[in-house]
XYZ file of C-alpha atoms in Angstrom:
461
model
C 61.989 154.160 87.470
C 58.754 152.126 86.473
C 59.504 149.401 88.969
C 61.363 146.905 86.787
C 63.618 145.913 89.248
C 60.935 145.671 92.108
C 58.628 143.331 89.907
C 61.970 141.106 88.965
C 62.634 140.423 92.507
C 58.683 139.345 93.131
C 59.178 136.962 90.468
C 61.965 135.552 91.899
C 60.122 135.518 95.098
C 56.637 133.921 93.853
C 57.502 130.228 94.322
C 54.108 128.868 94.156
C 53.714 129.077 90.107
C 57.588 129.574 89.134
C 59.634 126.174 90.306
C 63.563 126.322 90.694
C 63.713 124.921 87.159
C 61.346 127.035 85.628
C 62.267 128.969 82.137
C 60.463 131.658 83.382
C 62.799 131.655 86.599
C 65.610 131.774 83.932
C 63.990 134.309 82.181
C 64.281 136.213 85.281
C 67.367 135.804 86.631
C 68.925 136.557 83.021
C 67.526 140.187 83.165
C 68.899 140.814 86.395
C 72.153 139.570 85.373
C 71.840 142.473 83.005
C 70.414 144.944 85.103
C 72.703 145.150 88.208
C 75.741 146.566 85.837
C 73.519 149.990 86.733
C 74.350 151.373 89.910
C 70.443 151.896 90.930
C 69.879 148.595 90.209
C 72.813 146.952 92.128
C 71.410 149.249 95.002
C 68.393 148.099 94.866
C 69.310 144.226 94.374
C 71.594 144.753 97.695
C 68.391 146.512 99.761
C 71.379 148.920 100.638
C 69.381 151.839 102.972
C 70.049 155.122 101.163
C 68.576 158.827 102.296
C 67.807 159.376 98.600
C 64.273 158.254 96.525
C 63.387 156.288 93.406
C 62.907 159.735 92.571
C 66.356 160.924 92.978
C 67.554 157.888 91.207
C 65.272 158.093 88.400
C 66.882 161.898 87.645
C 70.059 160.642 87.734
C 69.505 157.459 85.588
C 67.459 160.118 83.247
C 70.688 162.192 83.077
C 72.934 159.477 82.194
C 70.580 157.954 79.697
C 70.756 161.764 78.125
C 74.653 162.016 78.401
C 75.031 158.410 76.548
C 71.715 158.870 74.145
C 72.012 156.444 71.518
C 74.599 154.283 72.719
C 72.349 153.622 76.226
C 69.766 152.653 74.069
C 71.306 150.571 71.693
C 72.920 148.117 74.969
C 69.462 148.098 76.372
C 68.491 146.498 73.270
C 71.199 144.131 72.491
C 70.656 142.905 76.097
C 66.919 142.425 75.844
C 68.084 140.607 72.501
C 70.421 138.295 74.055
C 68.010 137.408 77.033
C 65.227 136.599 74.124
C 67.521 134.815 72.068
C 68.859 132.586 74.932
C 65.419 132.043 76.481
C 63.536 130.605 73.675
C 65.206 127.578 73.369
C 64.124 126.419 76.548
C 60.370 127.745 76.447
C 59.321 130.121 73.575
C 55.718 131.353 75.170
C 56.567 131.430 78.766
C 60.203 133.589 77.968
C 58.906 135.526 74.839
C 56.387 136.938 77.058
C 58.832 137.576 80.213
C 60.812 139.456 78.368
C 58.216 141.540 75.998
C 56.870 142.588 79.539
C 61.060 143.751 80.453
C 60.995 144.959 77.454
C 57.878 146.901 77.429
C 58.684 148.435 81.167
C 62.327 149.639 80.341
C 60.745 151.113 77.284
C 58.235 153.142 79.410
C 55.184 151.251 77.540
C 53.516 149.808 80.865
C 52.495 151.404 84.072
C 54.012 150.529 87.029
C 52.990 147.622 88.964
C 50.110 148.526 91.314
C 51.801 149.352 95.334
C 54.557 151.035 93.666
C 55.520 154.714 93.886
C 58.511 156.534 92.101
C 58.811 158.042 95.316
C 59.068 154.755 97.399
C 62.088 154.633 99.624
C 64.838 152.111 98.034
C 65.447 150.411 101.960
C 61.740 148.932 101.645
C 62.863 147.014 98.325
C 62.492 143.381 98.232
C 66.031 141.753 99.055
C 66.966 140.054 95.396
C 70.338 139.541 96.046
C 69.503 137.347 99.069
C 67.052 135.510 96.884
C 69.463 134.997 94.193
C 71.943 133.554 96.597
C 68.865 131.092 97.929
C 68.759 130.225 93.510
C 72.278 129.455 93.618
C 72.588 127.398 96.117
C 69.813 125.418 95.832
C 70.984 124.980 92.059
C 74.139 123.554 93.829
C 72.764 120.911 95.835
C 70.323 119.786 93.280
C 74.006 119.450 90.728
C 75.166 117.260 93.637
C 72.119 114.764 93.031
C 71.336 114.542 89.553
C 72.709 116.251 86.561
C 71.544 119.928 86.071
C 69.191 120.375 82.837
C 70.070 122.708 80.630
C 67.893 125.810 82.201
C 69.037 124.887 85.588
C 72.492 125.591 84.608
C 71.696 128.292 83.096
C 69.915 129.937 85.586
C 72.364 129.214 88.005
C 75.514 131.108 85.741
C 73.201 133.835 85.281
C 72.522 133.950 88.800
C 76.332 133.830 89.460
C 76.598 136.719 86.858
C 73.678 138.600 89.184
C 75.463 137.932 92.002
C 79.493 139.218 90.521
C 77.527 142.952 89.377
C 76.373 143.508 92.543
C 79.352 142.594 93.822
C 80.406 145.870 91.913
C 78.873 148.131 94.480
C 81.073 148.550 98.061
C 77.998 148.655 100.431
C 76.968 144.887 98.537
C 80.291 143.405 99.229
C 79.374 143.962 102.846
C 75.542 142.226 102.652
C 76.801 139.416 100.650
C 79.558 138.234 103.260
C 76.387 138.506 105.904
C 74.650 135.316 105.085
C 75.241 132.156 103.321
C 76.307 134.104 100.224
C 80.025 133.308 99.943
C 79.606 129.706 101.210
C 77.581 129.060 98.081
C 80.191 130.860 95.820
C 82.735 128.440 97.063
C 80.990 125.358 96.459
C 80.405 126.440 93.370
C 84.028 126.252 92.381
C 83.524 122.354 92.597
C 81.039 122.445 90.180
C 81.737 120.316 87.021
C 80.886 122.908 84.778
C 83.609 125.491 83.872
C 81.631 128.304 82.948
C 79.844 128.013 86.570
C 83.546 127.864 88.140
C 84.418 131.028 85.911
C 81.395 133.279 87.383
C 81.776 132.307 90.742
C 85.746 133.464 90.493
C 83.984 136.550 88.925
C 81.628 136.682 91.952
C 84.605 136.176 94.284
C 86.475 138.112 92.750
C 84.663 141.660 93.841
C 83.311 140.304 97.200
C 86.840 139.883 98.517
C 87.632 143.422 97.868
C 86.324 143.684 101.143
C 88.904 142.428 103.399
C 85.763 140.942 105.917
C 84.778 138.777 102.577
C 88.246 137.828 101.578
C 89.333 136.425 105.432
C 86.102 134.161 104.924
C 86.695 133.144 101.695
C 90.050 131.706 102.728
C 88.920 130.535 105.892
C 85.785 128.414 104.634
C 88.556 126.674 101.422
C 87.635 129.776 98.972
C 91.909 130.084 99.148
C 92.403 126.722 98.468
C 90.010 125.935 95.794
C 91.134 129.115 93.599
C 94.851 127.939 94.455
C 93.969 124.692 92.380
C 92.305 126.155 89.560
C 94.823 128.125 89.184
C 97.736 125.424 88.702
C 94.681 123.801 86.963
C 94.387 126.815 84.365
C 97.707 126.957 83.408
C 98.078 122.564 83.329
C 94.824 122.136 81.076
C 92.052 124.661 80.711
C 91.119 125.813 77.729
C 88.833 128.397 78.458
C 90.544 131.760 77.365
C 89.456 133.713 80.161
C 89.968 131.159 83.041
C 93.842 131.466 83.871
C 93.075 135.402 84.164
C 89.995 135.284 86.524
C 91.874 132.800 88.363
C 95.083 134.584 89.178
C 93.018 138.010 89.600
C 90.802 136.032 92.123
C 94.146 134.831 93.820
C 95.812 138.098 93.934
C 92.454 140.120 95.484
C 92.429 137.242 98.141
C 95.909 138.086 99.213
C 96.340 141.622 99.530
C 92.958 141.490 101.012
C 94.304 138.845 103.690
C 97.745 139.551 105.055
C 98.765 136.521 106.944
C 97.701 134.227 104.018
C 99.642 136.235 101.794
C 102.060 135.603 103.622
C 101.737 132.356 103.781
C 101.523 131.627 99.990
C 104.160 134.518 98.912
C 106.426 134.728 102.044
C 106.317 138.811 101.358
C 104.868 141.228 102.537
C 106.150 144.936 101.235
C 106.429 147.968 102.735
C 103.356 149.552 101.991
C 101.199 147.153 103.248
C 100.985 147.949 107.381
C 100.092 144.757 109.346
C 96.643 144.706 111.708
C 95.410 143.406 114.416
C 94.470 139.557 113.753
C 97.395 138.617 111.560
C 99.047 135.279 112.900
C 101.940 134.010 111.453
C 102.667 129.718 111.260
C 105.462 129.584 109.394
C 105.546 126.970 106.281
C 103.270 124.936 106.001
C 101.638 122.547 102.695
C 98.325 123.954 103.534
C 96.223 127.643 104.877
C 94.854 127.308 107.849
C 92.378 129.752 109.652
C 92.794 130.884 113.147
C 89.873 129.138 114.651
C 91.102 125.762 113.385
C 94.660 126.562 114.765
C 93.000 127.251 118.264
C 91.353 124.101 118.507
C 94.735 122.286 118.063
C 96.436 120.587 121.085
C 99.994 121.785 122.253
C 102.303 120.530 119.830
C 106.108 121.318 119.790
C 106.227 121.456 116.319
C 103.568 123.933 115.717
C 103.909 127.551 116.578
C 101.822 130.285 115.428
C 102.934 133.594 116.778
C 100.038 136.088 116.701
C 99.479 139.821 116.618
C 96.609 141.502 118.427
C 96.815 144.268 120.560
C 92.994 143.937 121.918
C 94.527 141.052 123.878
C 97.733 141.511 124.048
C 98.678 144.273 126.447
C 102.770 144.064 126.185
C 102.109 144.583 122.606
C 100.527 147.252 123.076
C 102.931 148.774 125.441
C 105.949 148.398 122.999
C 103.844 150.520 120.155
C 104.002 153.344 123.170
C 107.326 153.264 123.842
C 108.773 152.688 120.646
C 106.802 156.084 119.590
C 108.495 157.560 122.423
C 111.840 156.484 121.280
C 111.368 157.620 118.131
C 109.963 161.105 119.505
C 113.332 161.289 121.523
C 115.603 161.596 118.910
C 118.009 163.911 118.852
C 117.708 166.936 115.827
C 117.833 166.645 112.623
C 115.969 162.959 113.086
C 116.828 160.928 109.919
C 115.568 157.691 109.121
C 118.569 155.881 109.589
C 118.241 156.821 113.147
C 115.149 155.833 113.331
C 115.728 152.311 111.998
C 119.027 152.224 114.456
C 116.518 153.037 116.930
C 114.006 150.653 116.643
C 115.808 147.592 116.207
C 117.955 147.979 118.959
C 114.664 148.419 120.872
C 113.284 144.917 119.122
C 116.455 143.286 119.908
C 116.648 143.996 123.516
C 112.596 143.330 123.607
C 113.969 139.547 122.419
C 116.808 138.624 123.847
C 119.805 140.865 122.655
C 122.184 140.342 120.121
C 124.288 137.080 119.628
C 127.206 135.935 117.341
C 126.659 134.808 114.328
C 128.002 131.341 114.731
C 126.100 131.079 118.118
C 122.764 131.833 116.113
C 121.808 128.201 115.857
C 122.631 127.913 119.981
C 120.289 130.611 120.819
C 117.589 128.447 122.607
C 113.994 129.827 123.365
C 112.179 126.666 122.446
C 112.273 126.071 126.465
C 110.977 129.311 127.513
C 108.387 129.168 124.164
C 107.159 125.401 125.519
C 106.262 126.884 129.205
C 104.273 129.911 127.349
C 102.372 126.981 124.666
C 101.770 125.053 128.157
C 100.787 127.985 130.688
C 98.028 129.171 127.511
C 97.011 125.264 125.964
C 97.739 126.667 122.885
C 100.230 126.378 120.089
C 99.085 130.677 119.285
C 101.576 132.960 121.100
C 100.806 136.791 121.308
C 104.344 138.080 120.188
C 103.792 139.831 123.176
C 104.248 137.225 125.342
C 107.966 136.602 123.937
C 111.199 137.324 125.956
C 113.485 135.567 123.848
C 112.912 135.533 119.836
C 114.798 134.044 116.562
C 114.613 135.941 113.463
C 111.461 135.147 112.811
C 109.730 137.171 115.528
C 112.112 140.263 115.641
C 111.347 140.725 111.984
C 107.636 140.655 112.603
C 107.644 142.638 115.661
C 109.987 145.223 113.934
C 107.248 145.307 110.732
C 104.660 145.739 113.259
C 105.783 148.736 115.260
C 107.573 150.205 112.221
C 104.313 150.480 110.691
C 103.742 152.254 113.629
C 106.013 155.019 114.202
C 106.951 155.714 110.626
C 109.798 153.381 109.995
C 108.247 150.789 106.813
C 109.728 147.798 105.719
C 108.964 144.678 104.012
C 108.907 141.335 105.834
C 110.426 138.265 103.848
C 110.500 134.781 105.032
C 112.519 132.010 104.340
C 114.113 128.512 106.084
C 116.798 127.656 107.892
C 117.269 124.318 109.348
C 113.572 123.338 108.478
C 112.665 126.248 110.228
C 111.477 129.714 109.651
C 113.861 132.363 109.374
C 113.060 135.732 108.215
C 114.398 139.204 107.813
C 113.406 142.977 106.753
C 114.440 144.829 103.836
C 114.215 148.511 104.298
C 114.625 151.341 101.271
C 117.422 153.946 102.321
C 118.700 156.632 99.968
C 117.243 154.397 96.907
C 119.002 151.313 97.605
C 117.308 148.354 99.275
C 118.771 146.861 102.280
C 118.854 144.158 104.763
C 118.722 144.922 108.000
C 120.908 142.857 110.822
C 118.599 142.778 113.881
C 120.762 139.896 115.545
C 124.062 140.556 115.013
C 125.183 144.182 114.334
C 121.974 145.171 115.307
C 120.450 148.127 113.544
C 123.184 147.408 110.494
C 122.091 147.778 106.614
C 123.717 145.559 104.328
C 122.619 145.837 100.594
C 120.435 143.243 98.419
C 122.703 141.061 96.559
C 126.025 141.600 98.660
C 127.478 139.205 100.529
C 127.021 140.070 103.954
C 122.914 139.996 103.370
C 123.456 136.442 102.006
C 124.920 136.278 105.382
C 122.645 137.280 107.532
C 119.965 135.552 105.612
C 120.899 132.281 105.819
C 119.473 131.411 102.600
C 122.211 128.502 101.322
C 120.828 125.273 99.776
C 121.326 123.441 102.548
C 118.727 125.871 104.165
């Protein structure tokens, strides 16, 4: 209310008297770690444009304070405690006085700074958050030249710390994954010090809860990196909370990211509906984004089949007329008729239906070469296929099943070093497999022989 958070961020932002280094910079960046657990404060560390006041904020941080009374209170305290306690080892005068001054304006015992209304609009706030990204990643390339001194490093986990509570706030996620921001959370995971690796999984952690942040994070090694401290964590860290934050990172990343999920897990259920801009390359040791998978050259041995209906107009065509299909069906419509439906569509889309010892005979790696060669490019719109393995009739019946009502998962496995994958679909309770190259539109239950069948899943595969 007293502008707090507005004179933080000018400190942060006066660089000729505080250095990178400074304790007083710590001092700082510690008290904002603390303050953006508020929601005013992560709003106005985020410079997120709001049709509200300081003065509408200040009532409602006035009616929490009055709901939580003594409690409120008695964290403010232990915080401004913790941030004094922690400070003074590196510079008693400079950080006693920082945070007396905190103290004194969360206590209402100063006046505002002079410039600063209760009424000011919160989109004309300095942008902290952007600033505390600049901290942390100039803390990062000054750790790759010389060892960090012991306020450095702290500075830079508090501003880490900063950085994961705004990261609490929806409309922050967003601002972070504008800039530089979640490049510097990813170096950061090479850091050599564990507790810096821990925040920035924190950090990570909420930005990739927006599905913008978490296709970045992959794409720029964030996927990779939390992938190996992972199998680290569980090998030989220590630190309790590490193998947690690590597989919670993980996890957020992939059901934030579909086609790397897919790519790590080889499922993807039934409740989660597959968008435009997933691309599927089958198994491979290592993630790779779209971009770098562009620049390839033609290769026979890679093929990434790709969904996107902005550029793919057969695509979009088969969502139309498998809705009609659907919408055609004779009452009382159930969804076995559906699914009978719509795989007997996919399979005709693809080539038709085959025997099941003529599987391995079913050639489209000519017609597939002529398409890789026509676009000089190992990505195929699925589109753009007349003749299709299991592999792409299983994705193209996920994709226009989550389309016209009929969900399934989408599970991959191998067969002759290749990809071979399948749907399972829930009917009457019981989870099937369903044939769409064989007995097309058939459901054979998990577990019985005939979907070991159709899988193909024997060791030799």
């Amino acid at each position: 209310k007293l502008g707090g958070t507005v004179t933080l961020v000018n400190l942060l932002n006066y660089d000729s008297t505080i250095t990178i280094s400074s304790p007083l910079r710590y001092a700082t960046v510690k008290a904002i770690s603390n303050l953006v657990y508020d929601y005013g404060n992560r709003r106005l560390m985020g410079n997120i444009v709001l049709n509200n006041t300081e003065e509408h904020l200040g009532e409602r941080t006035e009616r929490s304070e009055r709901e939580n009374g003594e409690k409120s209170q008695r964290q403010r305290n232990e915080r401004l405690e913790s941030s004094n306690n922690s400070i003074s080892s590196s510079s008693n005068n400079i950080s006693s006085n920082a945070v007396s001054y905190l103290y004194n304006l969360e206590n209402g015992e100063s006046v505002p700074p002079s410039g600063y209304s209760t009424k000011r609009n919160i989109s004309s706030v300095a942008p902290g958050l952007v600033r505390l990204i600049e901290i942390a990643d100039k803390l990062i390339h000054l750790s790759t030249t010389q060892e960090l001194l012991t306020t450095d490093l702290n500075t830079l986990i508090c501003s880490l710390q900063a950085i994961s509570g705004c990261a609490n706030e929806p409309d922050v996620r967003a601002e972070i994954g504008k800039g530089q921001g979640l490049k510097v959370l990813v170096q950061c995971l090479n850091h050599p010090s564990l507790e810096v690796k821990y925040n920035a999984l924190c950090a990570l952690n909420g930005c990739a809860l927006y599905p913008g942040n978490a296709l970045e994070i992959c794409d720029i090694g964030g996927l990779a990196k939390t992938i190996a401290l992972r199998h680290a964590s569980v090998k030989n860290i220590t630190f309790f909370p590490f193998p947690s934050i690590a597989n919670q990172t993980l996890d957020t990343l992939l059901s934030n990211n579909l086609h790397a999920k897919y790519w790590f897990t080889g499922v993807i259920e039934s409740n989660q509906s597959i968008q435009d801009g997933f691309y599927e390359f089958g198994h491979s040791p290592s993630y790779h984004s779209l971009s770098d998978l562009l620049t390839l050259p033609v290769d026979p041995l890679v093929e990434v089949v790709l969904i996107n209906t902005n550029q793919d107009e057969n695509l979009t065509n088969y969502i139309s007329h498998a809705n009609q299909l659907i919408l055609s069906i004779p009452q009382p419509v159930s969804i076995r008729s559906k699914i009978e439906t719509l795989a007997q569509y996919v399979s005709d889309l693809l080539g038709g239906a085959c025997e099941y010892d003529d599987y391995d005979c079913f050639a489209y790696d000519k017609p597939l070469k002529a398409i890789k060669t026509k676009l000089s490019s190992n990505v195929v719109p699925i589109g753009m296929y007349r003749k299709g393995v299991a592999r792409h009739r299983a994705l193209l019946f996920k994709v226009l099943g989550d389309r016209v009502g009929v969900p399934s998962s989408l599970v991959r496995g191998k067969h002759l070093g290749r990809s071979y994958s399948w749907n399972t679909i829930v009917v009457d309770g019981a989870e099937s497999v369903l044939d769409l190259l064989h007995k097309v539109g058939s459901l054979d239950p998990e577990k019985t022989s005939q979907a070991t069948t159709y899988k193909r899943q024997t060791k030799e595969g």
